[in-house]
């Protein structure tokens, strides 16, 4: 039990589909993150939310649309994706403090395949 | 310049032996944190160990220890008594200054693939 739950675990979608990834954290953390992990590439930060406000957008294409209705839930809405968007999408949460964050907890990820 | 460098793309170790995974980092911030994560083939990133830049002693968590050499800017992970279940990708990460948006964001290395042989 990691405290960060991602659904679905696997997703196959066509380029014209619209789907959403969901992340939920039960740890009382104030910050939530979306990362993309492609094969043979480093982890890429996509978005950061702190107390429901987006604080980082790492030049992510608009076909990825995040939503953070509250500090416990984070969504990633997907539309008109490309095959190169196929990757593992990881959600993470943390509790930021003035002395710096000590832990990021990750979910199990959603493995996305775009056909 | 890369903030986190992991020079070993792959490592092999015999079961029950110890293994060291290398990590060097680069920061000008005196206050920073170093982390190691394990990622099995299932995909989940599992937090292993944390070392703060002001911590006087090297961090240890069970079979994991972090060999922190501040002057050399290295934070190597030592796994003692390797087990078959230790086979996974291992990522070194660092947190230093907050971003312009005010968030603390970890920077990850490219990872080291560890295979434990029976």
Coordinates of C-alpha atoms in Angstrom, one line a residue:
Chain A
X1 CA 0.0 0.0 0.0
X2 CA 1.8 3.1 -1.2
X3 CA -0.8 5.7 -0.4
X4 CA -0.8 6.9 -4.0
X5 CA -3.3 5.1 -6.2
X6 CA -3.3 5.4 -10.0
X7 CA -6.1 4.2 -12.3
X8 CA -6.2 2.6 -14.8
X9 CA -3.0 0.6 -14.6
X10 CA -3.0 -0.1 -18.3
X11 CA -4.6 1.9 -21.1
X12 CA -4.7 1.4 -24.9
X13 CA -6.2 4.2 -26.9
X14 CA -6.5 5.4 -30.5
X15 CA -5.2 8.7 -31.6
X16 CA -8.7 10.2 -31.8
X17 CA -9.9 9.0 -28.3
X18 CA -10.3 11.0 -25.2
X19 CA -9.4 9.4 -21.9
X20 CA -8.4 10.4 -18.4
X21 CA -5.8 9.1 -15.9
X22 CA -6.6 9.4 -12.3
X23 CA -4.4 9.7 -9.2
X24 CA -5.4 9.8 -5.6
X25 CA -3.3 10.2 -2.6
X26 CA -4.3 9.3 1.0
X27 CA -1.2 10.8 2.7
X28 CA -2.4 14.3 3.4
X29 CA 0.2 15.8 1.1
X30 CA -0.1 19.2 -0.4
X31 CA 1.8 18.7 -3.7
X32 CA 1.1 16.4 -6.6
X33 CA 3.1 15.7 -9.7
X34 CA 2.7 14.0 -13.1
X35 CA 5.8 12.4 -14.6
X36 CA 6.3 10.7 -18.0
X37 CA 8.7 7.8 -18.3
X38 CA 9.5 6.7 -21.8
X39 CA 11.7 3.7 -22.6
X40 CA 15.4 4.4 -22.3
X41 CA 14.7 8.1 -21.2
X42 CA 15.0 9.8 -17.9
X43 CA 11.9 10.7 -15.9
X44 CA 10.3 13.8 -17.4
X45 CA 8.4 16.2 -15.1
X46 CA 5.1 17.3 -16.7
X47 CA 3.1 19.2 -14.1
X48 CA 3.2 20.1 -10.4
X49 CA 0.2 21.2 -8.3
X50 CA 0.6 22.7 -4.9
X51 CA -2.6 23.2 -2.8
X52 CA -4.6 22.7 -6.0
X53 CA -2.7 25.4 -7.9
X54 CA -0.6 24.5 -10.8
X55 CA 3.0 25.7 -10.1
X56 CA 4.9 23.9 -12.9
X57 CA 4.1 23.1 -16.6
X58 CA 7.2 21.7 -18.2
X59 CA 6.3 22.8 -21.8
X60 CA 3.8 19.9 -22.1
X61 CA 1.8 19.8 -25.3
X62 CA -1.8 20.9 -24.9
X63 CA -3.1 17.4 -25.8
X64 CA -2.3 16.7 -22.1
X65 CA -4.6 18.6 -19.8
X66 CA -4.2 18.3 -16.0
X67 CA -6.8 18.9 -13.4
X68 CA -6.5 19.1 -9.7
X69 CA -9.9 19.5 -8.0
X70 CA -8.4 19.1 -4.5
X71 CA -5.1 18.3 -2.8
X72 CA -6.0 14.6 -2.9
X73 CA -6.9 14.1 -6.5
X74 CA -5.1 14.7 -9.7
X75 CA -6.2 13.9 -13.3
X76 CA -4.5 13.9 -16.6
X77 CA -7.0 14.3 -19.5
X78 CA -5.7 13.0 -22.8
X79 CA -7.0 13.8 -26.3
X80 CA -5.7 13.3 -29.8
X81 CA -2.5 11.7 -28.6
X82 CA 0.4 10.6 -30.8
X83 CA 2.1 7.2 -30.8
X84 CA 5.2 8.8 -29.2
X85 CA 3.1 9.6 -26.2
X86 CA 3.1 5.9 -25.3
X87 CA 4.9 5.7 -22.0
X88 CA 4.5 5.0 -18.3
X89 CA 2.8 7.9 -16.6
X90 CA 3.6 8.3 -12.9
X91 CA 1.9 10.3 -10.3
X92 CA 3.7 11.4 -7.1
X93 CA 2.8 13.4 -4.0
X94 CA 4.9 15.1 -1.4
X95 CA 4.5 17.3 1.7
X96 CA 6.6 20.5 1.0
X97 CA 8.1 22.2 4.0
X98 CA 10.2 25.3 4.5
X99 CA 13.3 23.1 4.9
X100 CA 12.6 21.2 1.8
X101 CA 10.8 18.0 0.8
X102 CA 12.1 14.8 2.1
X103 CA 9.9 12.3 0.4
X104 CA 8.1 11.8 -2.8
X105 CA 5.6 8.9 -2.9
X106 CA 4.8 7.5 -6.3
X107 CA 1.9 5.5 -7.6
X108 CA 2.3 2.3 -9.6
X109 CA 1.8 4.2 -12.8
X110 CA -0.4 3.9 -15.9
X111 CA 1.1 2.2 -18.8
X112 CA -0.3 4.0 -21.9
X113 CA -0.2 2.7 -25.4
X114 CA -1.4 5.0 -28.2
X115 CA -2.2 3.1 -31.5
Chain B
X1 CA 25.4 20.0 -17.0
X2 CA 23.6 17.1 -15.5
X3 CA 22.6 17.5 -11.9
X4 CA 22.6 13.8 -11.2
X5 CA 24.9 11.3 -12.9
X6 CA 24.6 7.6 -12.7
X7 CA 27.5 6.1 -14.7
X8 CA 26.5 2.5 -14.5
X9 CA 23.7 1.6 -17.0
X10 CA 23.8 -2.0 -15.7
X11 CA 25.2 -4.0 -12.8
X12 CA 25.3 -7.7 -12.0
X13 CA 25.7 -9.2 -8.5
X14 CA 25.7 -12.6 -7.0
X15 CA 22.9 -13.3 -4.5
X16 CA 24.0 -12.6 -0.9
X17 CA 26.8 -10.4 -2.0
X18 CA 27.0 -6.6 -1.5
X19 CA 26.7 -4.1 -4.4
X20 CA 27.4 -0.4 -4.7
X21 CA 25.5 1.7 -7.2
X22 CA 27.2 5.0 -8.0
X23 CA 25.7 8.5 -8.0
X24 CA 27.3 11.9 -8.3
X25 CA 25.5 15.2 -8.1
X26 CA 26.0 18.8 -8.8
X27 CA 24.5 21.7 -6.9
X28 CA 25.5 25.1 -5.5
X29 CA 22.8 25.1 -2.9
X30 CA 24.2 24.2 0.6
X31 CA 20.8 22.7 1.6
X32 CA 19.8 19.7 -0.5
X33 CA 18.5 16.2 -0.2
X34 CA 19.5 13.0 -1.9
X35 CA 17.2 10.1 -2.6
X36 CA 17.3 6.6 -4.0
X37 CA 14.3 4.9 -5.5
X38 CA 13.8 1.3 -6.8
X39 CA 11.7 0.6 -9.8
X40 CA 10.8 -3.1 -10.4
X41 CA 9.4 -4.2 -13.7
X42 CA 5.9 -3.5 -12.4
X43 CA 6.7 0.3 -12.8
X44 CA 6.1 1.6 -9.3
X45 CA 8.9 3.9 -7.9
X46 CA 9.6 2.7 -4.4
X47 CA 11.4 5.2 -2.0
X48 CA 14.4 3.5 -0.4
X49 CA 16.5 6.0 1.5
X50 CA 17.1 9.8 2.1
X51 CA 20.2 11.8 3.0
X52 CA 20.1 15.5 3.9
X53 CA 23.1 17.6 3.1
X54 CA 23.5 18.6 6.8
X55 CA 23.1 15.1 8.1
X56 CA 26.2 14.1 10.0
X57 CA 25.9 10.4 9.6
X58 CA 25.3 8.3 6.5
X59 CA 21.7 7.2 6.2
X60 CA 20.8 3.5 6.6
X61 CA 17.6 1.6 6.1
X62 CA 17.8 -2.1 6.7
X63 CA 20.0 -3.6 3.9
X64 CA 20.3 -0.2 2.2
X65 CA 22.9 2.4 3.2
X66 CA 24.0 5.6 1.5
X67 CA 27.7 6.3 1.3
X68 CA 27.6 10.1 1.4
X69 CA 30.8 11.9 0.5
X70 CA 30.0 15.6 0.4
X71 CA 33.4 16.8 -0.8
X72 CA 33.3 14.4 -3.7
X73 CA 29.6 15.1 -4.3
X74 CA 28.8 11.5 -4.4
X75 CA 25.9 9.6 -2.8
X76 CA 26.4 5.9 -3.6
X77 CA 23.8 3.3 -2.6
X78 CA 25.1 0.2 -1.0
X79 CA 22.9 -2.9 -0.9
X80 CA 24.1 -5.6 1.4
X81 CA 23.3 -9.3 1.1
X82 CA 21.6 -9.0 -2.3
X83 CA 18.4 -10.9 -2.9
X84 CA 16.8 -12.0 -6.1
X85 CA 14.0 -9.5 -5.5
X86 CA 16.5 -6.6 -5.6
X87 CA 16.6 -7.0 -9.4
X88 CA 15.2 -3.7 -10.6
X89 CA 16.1 -0.2 -11.9
X90 CA 17.6 2.1 -9.3
X91 CA 17.3 5.9 -9.5
X92 CA 19.3 8.5 -7.7
X93 CA 17.5 11.8 -7.2
X94 CA 18.3 15.2 -5.7
X95 CA 16.2 18.0 -4.3
X96 CA 17.8 21.4 -4.0
X97 CA 16.4 24.9 -4.5
X98 CA 12.6 25.3 -5.1
X99 CA 11.6 26.1 -8.6
X100 CA 10.4 29.6 -9.7
X101 CA 6.9 28.3 -9.0
X102 CA 7.9 27.6 -5.4
X103 CA 7.7 23.8 -5.6
X104 CA 10.5 21.4 -4.7
X105 CA 11.1 19.2 -7.6
X106 CA 13.4 16.1 -7.6
X107 CA 15.9 15.7 -10.4
X108 CA 16.4 12.1 -11.3
X109 CA 19.4 10.3 -12.8
X110 CA 19.1 7.9 -15.8
X111 CA 19.1 4.9 -13.5
X112 CA 21.1 1.7 -13.1
X113 CA 19.7 -1.7 -13.9
X114 CA 20.6 -4.2 -11.3
X115 CA 20.4 -7.9 -11.9
X116 CA 20.9 -10.3 -9.0
X117 CA 22.1 -13.8 -10.1
X118 CA 21.2 -16.9 -8.0

